[in-house]
PDB file of C-alpha atoms in Angstrom:
ATOM      1  CA  ASP T 239       1.143 -13.992  52.246  1.00 56.00           C
ATOM      2  CA  ALA T 240      -3.317 -13.301  53.165  1.00 65.00           C
ATOM      3  CA  ASP T 241      -5.045 -15.049  56.000  1.00 92.00           C
ATOM      4  CA  VAL T 242      -7.973 -16.180  54.093  1.00 95.00           C
ATOM      5  CA  THR T 243      -8.041 -16.216  50.608  1.00 96.00           C
ATOM      6  CA  GLN T 244     -10.671 -16.743  47.544  1.00 97.00           C
ATOM      7  CA  THR T 245     -10.875 -18.789  44.096  1.00 96.00           C
ATOM      8  CA  PRO T 246     -11.680 -17.397  41.887  1.00 96.00           C
ATOM      9  CA  ARG T 247     -11.658 -13.924  42.547  1.00 96.00           C
ATOM     10  CA  ASN T 248     -13.990 -13.169  39.143  1.00 96.00           C
ATOM     11  CA  ARG T 249     -15.734 -15.204  37.358  1.00 96.00           C
ATOM     12  CA  ILE T 250     -18.718 -15.197  34.102  1.00 97.00           C
ATOM     13  CA  THR T 251     -20.894 -18.007  34.099  1.00 96.00           C
ATOM     14  CA  LYS T 252     -24.164 -19.467  32.442  1.00 96.00           C
ATOM     15  CA  THR T 253     -27.562 -19.900  33.908  1.00 97.00           C
ATOM     16  CA  GLY T 254     -27.580 -23.794  34.583  1.00 96.00           C
ATOM     17  CA  LYS T 255     -24.061 -24.574  34.890  1.00 96.00           C
ATOM     18  CA  ARG T 256     -22.522 -25.811  38.527  1.00 96.00           C
ATOM     19  CA  ILE T 257     -19.740 -23.162  39.943  1.00 97.00           C
ATOM     20  CA  MET T 258     -17.612 -23.804  43.161  1.00 97.00           C
ATOM     21  CA  LEU T 259     -15.790 -21.037  44.679  1.00 98.00           C
ATOM     22  CA  GLU T 260     -13.192 -22.353  47.339  1.00 98.00           C
ATOM     23  CA  CYS T 261     -12.030 -20.163  50.454  1.00 98.00           C
ATOM     24  CA  SER T 262      -8.923 -21.204  52.538  1.00 97.00           C
ATOM     25  CA  GLN T 263      -7.623 -19.924  55.922  1.00 96.00           C
ATOM     26  CA  THR T 264      -4.268 -20.133  58.175  1.00 95.00           C
ATOM     27  CA  LYS T 265      -5.588 -18.259  60.705  1.00 91.00           C
ATOM     28  CA  GLY T 266      -6.341 -21.730  62.804  1.00 92.00           C
ATOM     29  CA  HIS T 267     -10.005 -20.371  63.265  1.00 91.00           C
ATOM     30  CA  ASP T 268     -12.754 -22.874  63.316  1.00 90.00           C
ATOM     31  CA  ARG T 269     -15.819 -21.125  62.526  1.00 92.00           C
ATOM     32  CA  MET T 270     -15.571 -20.296  58.847  1.00 95.00           C
ATOM     33  CA  TYR T 271     -18.544 -17.808  57.365  1.00 95.00           C
ATOM     34  CA  TRP T 272     -19.743 -17.410  53.363  1.00 97.00           C
ATOM     35  CA  TYR T 273     -21.623 -14.010  52.411  1.00 97.00           C
ATOM     36  CA  ARG T 274     -22.926 -12.408  49.858  1.00 96.00           C
ATOM     37  CA  GLN T 275     -23.227  -8.867  49.449  1.00 95.00           C
ATOM     38  CA  ASP T 276     -25.724  -7.157  47.013  1.00 92.00           C
ATOM     39  CA  PRO T 277     -25.580  -2.899  46.240  1.00 83.00           C
ATOM     40  CA  GLY T 278     -27.413  -1.637  49.218  1.00 79.00           C
ATOM     41  CA  LEU T 279     -28.549  -5.110  50.736  1.00 82.00           C
ATOM     42  CA  GLY T 280     -25.343  -4.740  52.707  1.00 85.00           C
ATOM     43  CA  LEU T 281     -23.912  -8.669  53.938  1.00 92.00           C
ATOM     44  CA  ARG T 282     -26.255 -11.717  54.016  1.00 93.00           C
ATOM     45  CA  LEU T 283     -25.301 -15.133  55.684  1.00 93.00           C
ATOM     46  CA  ILE T 284     -25.856 -17.758  53.599  1.00 96.00           C
ATOM     47  CA  TYR T 285     -23.936 -20.781  55.396  1.00 96.00           C
ATOM     48  CA  TYR T 286     -21.564 -20.569  58.458  1.00 93.00           C
ATOM     49  CA  SER T 287     -18.843 -23.646  59.956  1.00 93.00           C
ATOM     50  CA  PHE T 288     -19.018 -23.702  62.801  1.00 87.00           C
ATOM     51  CA  ASP T 289     -16.014 -27.161  62.765  1.00 86.00           C
ATOM     52  CA  VAL T 290     -15.684 -29.585  60.282  1.00 88.00           C
ATOM     53  CA  LYS T 291     -18.446 -31.476  61.340  1.00 89.00           C
ATOM     54  CA  ASP T 292     -20.593 -28.993  61.713  1.00 90.00           C
ATOM     55  CA  ILE T 293     -22.715 -26.826  59.523  1.00 93.00           C
ATOM     56  CA  ASN T 294     -25.572 -24.495  59.779  1.00 92.00           C
ATOM     57  CA  LYS T 295     -27.895 -22.843  56.968  1.00 93.00           C
ATOM     58  CA  GLY T 296     -27.979 -18.557  57.313  1.00 91.00           C
ATOM     59  CA  GLU T 297     -31.093 -16.260  55.887  1.00 88.00           C
ATOM     60  CA  ILE T 298     -30.020 -16.880  52.141  1.00 94.00           C
ATOM     61  CA  SER T 299     -29.069 -20.817  51.577  1.00 95.00           C
ATOM     62  CA  ASP T 300     -31.603 -21.482  49.228  1.00 95.00           C
ATOM     63  CA  GLY T 301     -30.052 -21.877  45.852  1.00 95.00           C
ATOM     64  CA  TYR T 302     -26.357 -22.813  47.409  1.00 97.00           C
ATOM     65  CA  SER T 303     -24.581 -26.083  49.226  1.00 97.00           C
ATOM     66  CA  VAL T 304     -22.089 -25.948  51.507  1.00 97.00           C
ATOM     67  CA  SER T 305     -19.102 -28.235  51.998  1.00 96.00           C
ATOM     68  CA  ARG T 306     -15.594 -27.657  55.151  1.00 96.00           C
ATOM     69  CA  GLN T 307     -13.555 -30.177  53.575  1.00 92.00           C
ATOM     70  CA  ALA T 308     -10.983 -29.978  56.752  1.00 93.00           C
ATOM     71  CA  GLN T 309     -10.931 -26.340  59.519  1.00 93.00           C
ATOM     72  CA  ALA T 310      -8.735 -24.814  56.871  1.00 95.00           C
ATOM     73  CA  LYS T 311     -11.306 -24.982  53.587  1.00 97.00           C
ATOM     74  CA  PHE T 312     -15.041 -24.575  53.046  1.00 97.00           C
ATOM     75  CA  SER T 313     -16.209 -24.282  49.641  1.00 98.00           C
ATOM     76  CA  LEU T 314     -19.341 -23.006  48.337  1.00 98.00           C
ATOM     77  CA  SER T 315     -21.494 -24.652  45.501  1.00 97.00           C
ATOM     78  CA  LEU T 316     -23.847 -23.072  43.240  1.00 96.00           C
ATOM     79  CA  GLU T 317     -25.906 -26.273  41.861  1.00 92.00           C
ATOM     80  CA  SER T 318     -27.739 -24.478  38.762  1.00 95.00           C
ATOM     81  CA  ALA T 319     -26.627 -20.678  38.773  1.00 96.00           C
ATOM     82  CA  ILE T 320     -28.686 -18.453  38.212  1.00 96.00           C
ATOM     83  CA  PRO T 321     -29.144 -14.633  36.706  1.00 96.00           C
ATOM     84  CA  ASN T 322     -29.889 -13.705  40.582  1.00 95.00           C
ATOM     85  CA  GLN T 323     -27.506 -14.877  42.353  1.00 97.00           C
ATOM     86  CA  THR T 324     -24.996 -11.628  40.659  1.00 97.00           C
ATOM     87  CA  ALA T 325     -23.043 -11.295  43.430  1.00 96.00           C
ATOM     88  CA  LEU T 326     -20.259 -10.243  45.538  1.00 96.00           C
ATOM     89  CA  TYR T 327     -18.864 -13.024  47.625  1.00 97.00           C
ATOM     90  CA  PHE T 328     -17.113 -13.087  50.698  1.00 97.00           C
ATOM     91  CA  CYS T 329     -15.461 -16.020  52.563  1.00 97.00           C
ATOM     92  CA  ALA T 330     -14.715 -15.012  56.624  1.00 96.00           C
ATOM     93  CA  THR T 331     -13.664 -16.639  59.672  1.00 95.00           C
ATOM     94  CA  SER T 332     -13.529 -16.289  63.378  1.00 91.00           C
ATOM     95  CA  ASP T 333     -12.223 -17.760  66.389  1.00 85.00           C
ATOM     96  CA  LEU T 334     -14.189 -19.335  68.840  1.00 75.00           C
ATOM     97  CA  GLY T 335     -15.921 -17.174  71.082  1.00 72.00           C
ATOM     98  CA  TYR T 336     -15.064 -14.018  69.086  1.00 75.00           C
ATOM     99  CA  HIS T 337     -17.413 -11.917  67.258  1.00 79.00           C
ATOM    100  CA  GLU T 338     -14.717 -10.496  65.365  1.00 88.00           C
ATOM    101  CA  GLN T 339     -14.267 -11.999  61.188  1.00 92.00           C
ATOM    102  CA  TYR T 340     -11.672 -11.715  58.982  1.00 93.00           C
ATOM    103  CA  PHE T 341     -12.705 -11.094  55.198  1.00 95.00           C
ATOM    104  CA  GLY T 342     -11.307 -12.657  51.909  1.00 96.00           C
ATOM    105  CA  PRO T 343     -10.363 -10.498  49.614  1.00 95.00           C
ATOM    106  CA  GLY T 344     -13.934 -12.000  47.873  1.00 96.00           C
ATOM    107  CA  THR T 345     -15.266 -13.298  44.444  1.00 97.00           C
ATOM    108  CA  ARG T 346     -17.342 -11.417  41.963  1.00 96.00           C
ATOM    109  CA  LEU T 347     -19.486 -13.763  40.155  1.00 97.00           C
ATOM    110  CA  THR T 348     -21.695 -12.648  37.123  1.00 97.00           C
ATOM    111  CA  VAL T 349     -24.264 -15.070  35.786  1.00 97.00           C
ATOM    112  CA  THR T 350     -25.436 -14.340  32.780  1.00 96.00           C
TER     113      THR T 350
ATOM    114  CA  GLU O 132     -36.794 -10.708  63.357  1.00 80.00           C
ATOM    115  CA  ASP O 133     -33.459  -9.528  63.738  1.00 84.00           C
ATOM    116  CA  LYS O 134     -32.310  -5.712  62.091  1.00 90.00           C
ATOM    117  CA  VAL O 135     -29.183  -3.502  61.997  1.00 94.00           C
ATOM    118  CA  VAL O 136     -30.284  -0.389  59.785  1.00 96.00           C
ATOM    119  CA  GLN O 137     -27.447   2.485  59.540  1.00 97.00           C
ATOM    120  CA  SER O 138     -28.070   6.231  58.200  1.00 97.00           C
ATOM    121  CA  PRO O 139     -27.744   7.542  55.835  1.00 96.00           C
ATOM    122  CA  LEU O 140     -27.640   5.148  53.182  1.00 95.00           C
ATOM    123  CA  SER O 141     -24.592   8.123  51.359  1.00 96.00           C
ATOM    124  CA  LEU O 142     -22.941  11.021  52.044  1.00 96.00           C
ATOM    125  CA  VAL O 143     -20.811  13.650  50.386  1.00 98.00           C
ATOM    126  CA  VAL O 144     -18.315  15.532  52.495  1.00 97.00           C
ATOM    127  CA  HIS O 145     -15.160  17.211  51.872  1.00 97.00           C
ATOM    128  CA  GLU O 146     -12.369  17.020  53.345  1.00 97.00           C
ATOM    129  CA  GLY O 147     -12.231  18.271  56.823  1.00 97.00           C
ATOM    130  CA  ASP O 148     -15.697  18.239  57.779  1.00 97.00           C
ATOM    131  CA  THR O 149     -16.988  15.773  60.555  1.00 97.00           C
ATOM    132  CA  VAL O 150     -18.879  12.734  59.813  1.00 98.00           C
ATOM    133  CA  THR O 151     -20.797  10.707  62.425  1.00 98.00           C
ATOM    134  CA  LEU O 152     -23.232   7.863  60.986  1.00 98.00           C
ATOM    135  CA  ASN O 153     -25.400   5.911  62.734  1.00 98.00           C
ATOM    136  CA  CYS O 154     -26.339   2.322  63.332  1.00 97.00           C
ATOM    137  CA  SER O 155     -29.662   1.021  65.393  1.00 97.00           C
ATOM    138  CA  TYR O 156     -29.709  -2.033  66.081  1.00 94.00           C
ATOM    139  CA  GLU O 157     -32.711  -4.735  66.953  1.00 91.00           C
ATOM    140  CA  VAL O 158     -31.041  -8.103  68.095  1.00 85.00           C
ATOM    141  CA  THR O 159     -32.172 -10.698  70.427  1.00 81.00           C
ATOM    142  CA  ASN O 160     -29.420 -11.509  72.792  1.00 82.00           C
ATOM    143  CA  PHE O 161     -27.119  -8.438  71.794  1.00 86.00           C
ATOM    144  CA  ARG O 162     -23.689  -9.426  72.763  1.00 86.00           C
ATOM    145  CA  SER O 163     -20.931  -6.986  70.628  1.00 90.00           C
ATOM    146  CA  LEU O 164     -20.944  -4.310  67.538  1.00 93.00           C
ATOM    147  CA  LEU O 165     -18.733  -4.149  65.300  1.00 94.00           C
ATOM    148  CA  TRP O 166     -18.015  -1.344  62.795  1.00 96.00           C
ATOM    149  CA  TYR O 167     -16.172  -2.002  59.217  1.00 96.00           C
ATOM    150  CA  LYS O 168     -14.417   0.022  57.022  1.00 96.00           C
ATOM    151  CA  GLN O 169     -14.735  -1.874  52.797  1.00 95.00           C
ATOM    152  CA  GLU O 170     -12.976   0.094  50.437  1.00 92.00           C
ATOM    153  CA  LYS O 171     -13.824  -1.789  46.808  1.00 81.00           C
ATOM    154  CA  LYS O 172     -12.684  -5.175  48.610  1.00 84.00           C
ATOM    155  CA  ALA O 173     -12.876  -6.944  51.755  1.00 91.00           C
ATOM    156  CA  PRO O 174     -14.205  -4.945  54.987  1.00 94.00           C
ATOM    157  CA  THR O 175     -11.911  -4.659  57.744  1.00 93.00           C
ATOM    158  CA  PHE O 176     -12.329  -4.325  60.911  1.00 93.00           C
ATOM    159  CA  LEU O 177     -12.475  -0.911  62.587  1.00 94.00           C
ATOM    160  CA  PHE O 178     -13.648  -1.204  66.342  1.00 89.00           C
ATOM    161  CA  MET O 179     -16.058  -3.385  68.443  1.00 92.00           C
ATOM    162  CA  LEU O 180     -18.281  -2.930  71.461  1.00 93.00           C
ATOM    163  CA  THR O 181     -19.528  -3.929  73.761  1.00 88.00           C
ATOM    164  CA  SER O 182     -20.419  -1.976  77.218  1.00 76.00           C
ATOM    165  CA  SER O 183     -22.273   0.548  76.830  1.00 79.00           C
ATOM    166  CA  GLY O 184     -20.919   4.350  77.225  1.00 77.00           C
ATOM    167  CA  ILE O 185     -17.241   3.906  76.788  1.00 81.00           C
ATOM    168  CA  GLU O 186     -16.133   5.569  73.591  1.00 86.00           C
ATOM    169  CA  LYS O 187     -13.317   3.779  71.694  1.00 92.00           C
ATOM    170  CA  LYS O 188     -11.031   5.650  69.708  1.00 93.00           C
ATOM    171  CA  SER O 189      -8.444   5.000  66.644  1.00 92.00           C
ATOM    172  CA  GLY O 190      -6.485   7.845  65.351  1.00 95.00           C
ATOM    173  CA  ARG O 191      -9.306  10.343  64.119  1.00 97.00           C
ATOM    174  CA  LEU O 192     -12.445   7.751  64.267  1.00 97.00           C
ATOM    175  CA  SER O 193     -14.300   6.792  67.409  1.00 97.00           C
ATOM    176  CA  SER O 194     -17.917   5.231  68.057  1.00 96.00           C
ATOM    177  CA  ILE O 195     -19.440   4.943  71.224  1.00 95.00           C
ATOM    178  CA  LEU O 196     -22.453   2.699  71.591  1.00 94.00           C
ATOM    179  CA  ASP O 197     -26.186   3.488  73.166  1.00 92.00           C
ATOM    180  CA  LYS O 198     -27.351  -0.249  74.978  1.00 87.00           C
ATOM    181  CA  LYS O 199     -30.631   1.116  76.546  1.00 89.00           C
ATOM    182  CA  GLU O 200     -31.348   3.131  72.716  1.00 89.00           C
ATOM    183  CA  LEU O 201     -29.710   0.238  70.995  1.00 92.00           C
ATOM    184  CA  PHE O 202     -27.865   2.311  69.159  1.00 93.00           C
ATOM    185  CA  SER O 203     -24.156   3.300  67.913  1.00 96.00           C
ATOM    186  CA  ILE O 204     -22.246   6.054  66.091  1.00 97.00           C
ATOM    187  CA  LEU O 205     -19.196   6.269  64.143  1.00 98.00           C
ATOM    188  CA  ASN O 206     -17.525   9.569  64.466  1.00 98.00           C
ATOM    189  CA  ILE O 207     -14.952  11.047  61.932  1.00 98.00           C
ATOM    190  CA  THR O 208     -12.898  13.921  61.965  1.00 97.00           C
ATOM    191  CA  ALA O 209     -11.180  15.603  59.900  1.00 97.00           C
ATOM    192  CA  THR O 210     -11.755  13.874  56.431  1.00 98.00           C
ATOM    193  CA  GLN O 211      -9.555  12.823  54.438  1.00 97.00           C
ATOM    194  CA  THR O 212     -10.041  11.697  50.551  1.00 97.00           C
ATOM    195  CA  GLY O 213      -8.604   8.353  52.112  1.00 96.00           C
ATOM    196  CA  ASP O 214     -11.859   7.640  54.451  1.00 97.00           C
ATOM    197  CA  SER O 215     -13.961   7.405  51.281  1.00 97.00           C
ATOM    198  CA  ALA O 216     -15.823   4.052  51.987  1.00 97.00           C
ATOM    199  CA  VAL O 217     -18.068   2.061  53.138  1.00 96.00           C
ATOM    200  CA  TYR O 218     -18.929   2.167  56.592  1.00 97.00           C
ATOM    201  CA  LEU O 219     -20.635  -1.261  58.081  1.00 96.00           C
ATOM    202  CA  CYS O 220     -21.850  -1.756  60.748  1.00 96.00           C
ATOM    203  CA  ALA O 221     -22.702  -5.492  62.026  1.00 94.00           C
ATOM    204  CA  VAL O 222     -23.992  -7.265  65.532  1.00 93.00           C
ATOM    205  CA  GLY O 223     -23.286 -10.082  67.594  1.00 88.00           C
ATOM    206  CA  GLY O 224     -25.266 -12.335  69.151  1.00 80.00           C
ATOM    207  CA  LEU O 225     -25.022 -15.316  71.115  1.00 71.00           C
ATOM    208  CA  TYR O 226     -21.471 -16.876  70.825  1.00 60.00           C
ATOM    209  CA  ASN O 227     -23.218 -20.194  71.061  1.00 57.00           C
ATOM    210  CA  GLN O 228     -25.593 -19.183  67.929  1.00 60.00           C
ATOM    211  CA  GLY O 229     -22.532 -19.321  65.716  1.00 60.00           C
ATOM    212  CA  GLY O 230     -20.752 -16.047  66.359  1.00 69.00           C
ATOM    213  CA  LYS O 231     -22.760 -14.797  63.714  1.00 81.00           C
ATOM    214  CA  LEU O 232     -22.953 -11.722  62.167  1.00 89.00           C
ATOM    215  CA  ILE O 233     -26.381  -8.782  61.457  1.00 90.00           C
ATOM    216  CA  PHE O 234     -25.097  -6.225  58.658  1.00 93.00           C
ATOM    217  CA  GLY O 235     -26.591  -3.157  58.257  1.00 94.00           C
ATOM    218  CA  GLN O 236     -26.946  -1.839  54.851  1.00 94.00           C
ATOM    219  CA  GLY O 237     -23.852  -0.135  54.799  1.00 95.00           C
ATOM    220  CA  THR O 238     -23.176   4.130  54.710  1.00 96.00           C
ATOM    221  CA  GLU O 239     -21.480   5.036  51.719  1.00 95.00           C
ATOM    222  CA  LEU O 240     -19.461   8.097  52.435  1.00 97.00           C
ATOM    223  CA  SER O 241     -17.610   9.979  49.701  1.00 98.00           C
ATOM    224  CA  VAL O 242     -15.200  12.183  50.420  1.00 98.00           C
ATOM    225  CA  LYS O 243     -14.485  15.539  48.306  1.00 97.00           C
ATOM    226  CA  PRO O 244     -10.831  16.978  47.671  1.00 95.00           C
TER     227      PRO O 244
END
């Protein structure tokens, strides 16, 4: 079984809809991250979490919110989706004191 | 502002060629530089470098870091079609800043038969 899983893997939604992307991990890591990837822009950090009680904004947090329900679960919400949020979204985890991050398979989100 | 810049953005080579991918950075409190390979799915970890001048090697791939000149290179020798992917460079700062990584734009490598 994969260590970092994301659901759904693909989603098409309409402008203005609320949508939640979910991430679960079995690696026992404290730190979790949400990124979006757009062609030619690499990976950009949306939110990150040190632990269940510590959530921080990344470089592009506007229009997004997150919830860390447990050490193993980190959800990303788009309160009112807009077309320029169409992208590939990745969840990642890392262990305390290490930079190496482990990525989930990604969620391809299309907002029409 | 912290930034990581990769070059070239795309590259087309033929099997057997040797390629060099570049990554330069300007990051406060540098701690490590990481290389990832992404093949139409999640990025997978290749190397992490923390010390200048020490080469990391795995098969046909190798990487070295120059902390004075603030760059790293990733070399791939005797390229194969399976090396076709986007190669991402990322830089990490202080661990107490959340272990955040700043990613470059990626280099898209295409290896033709």
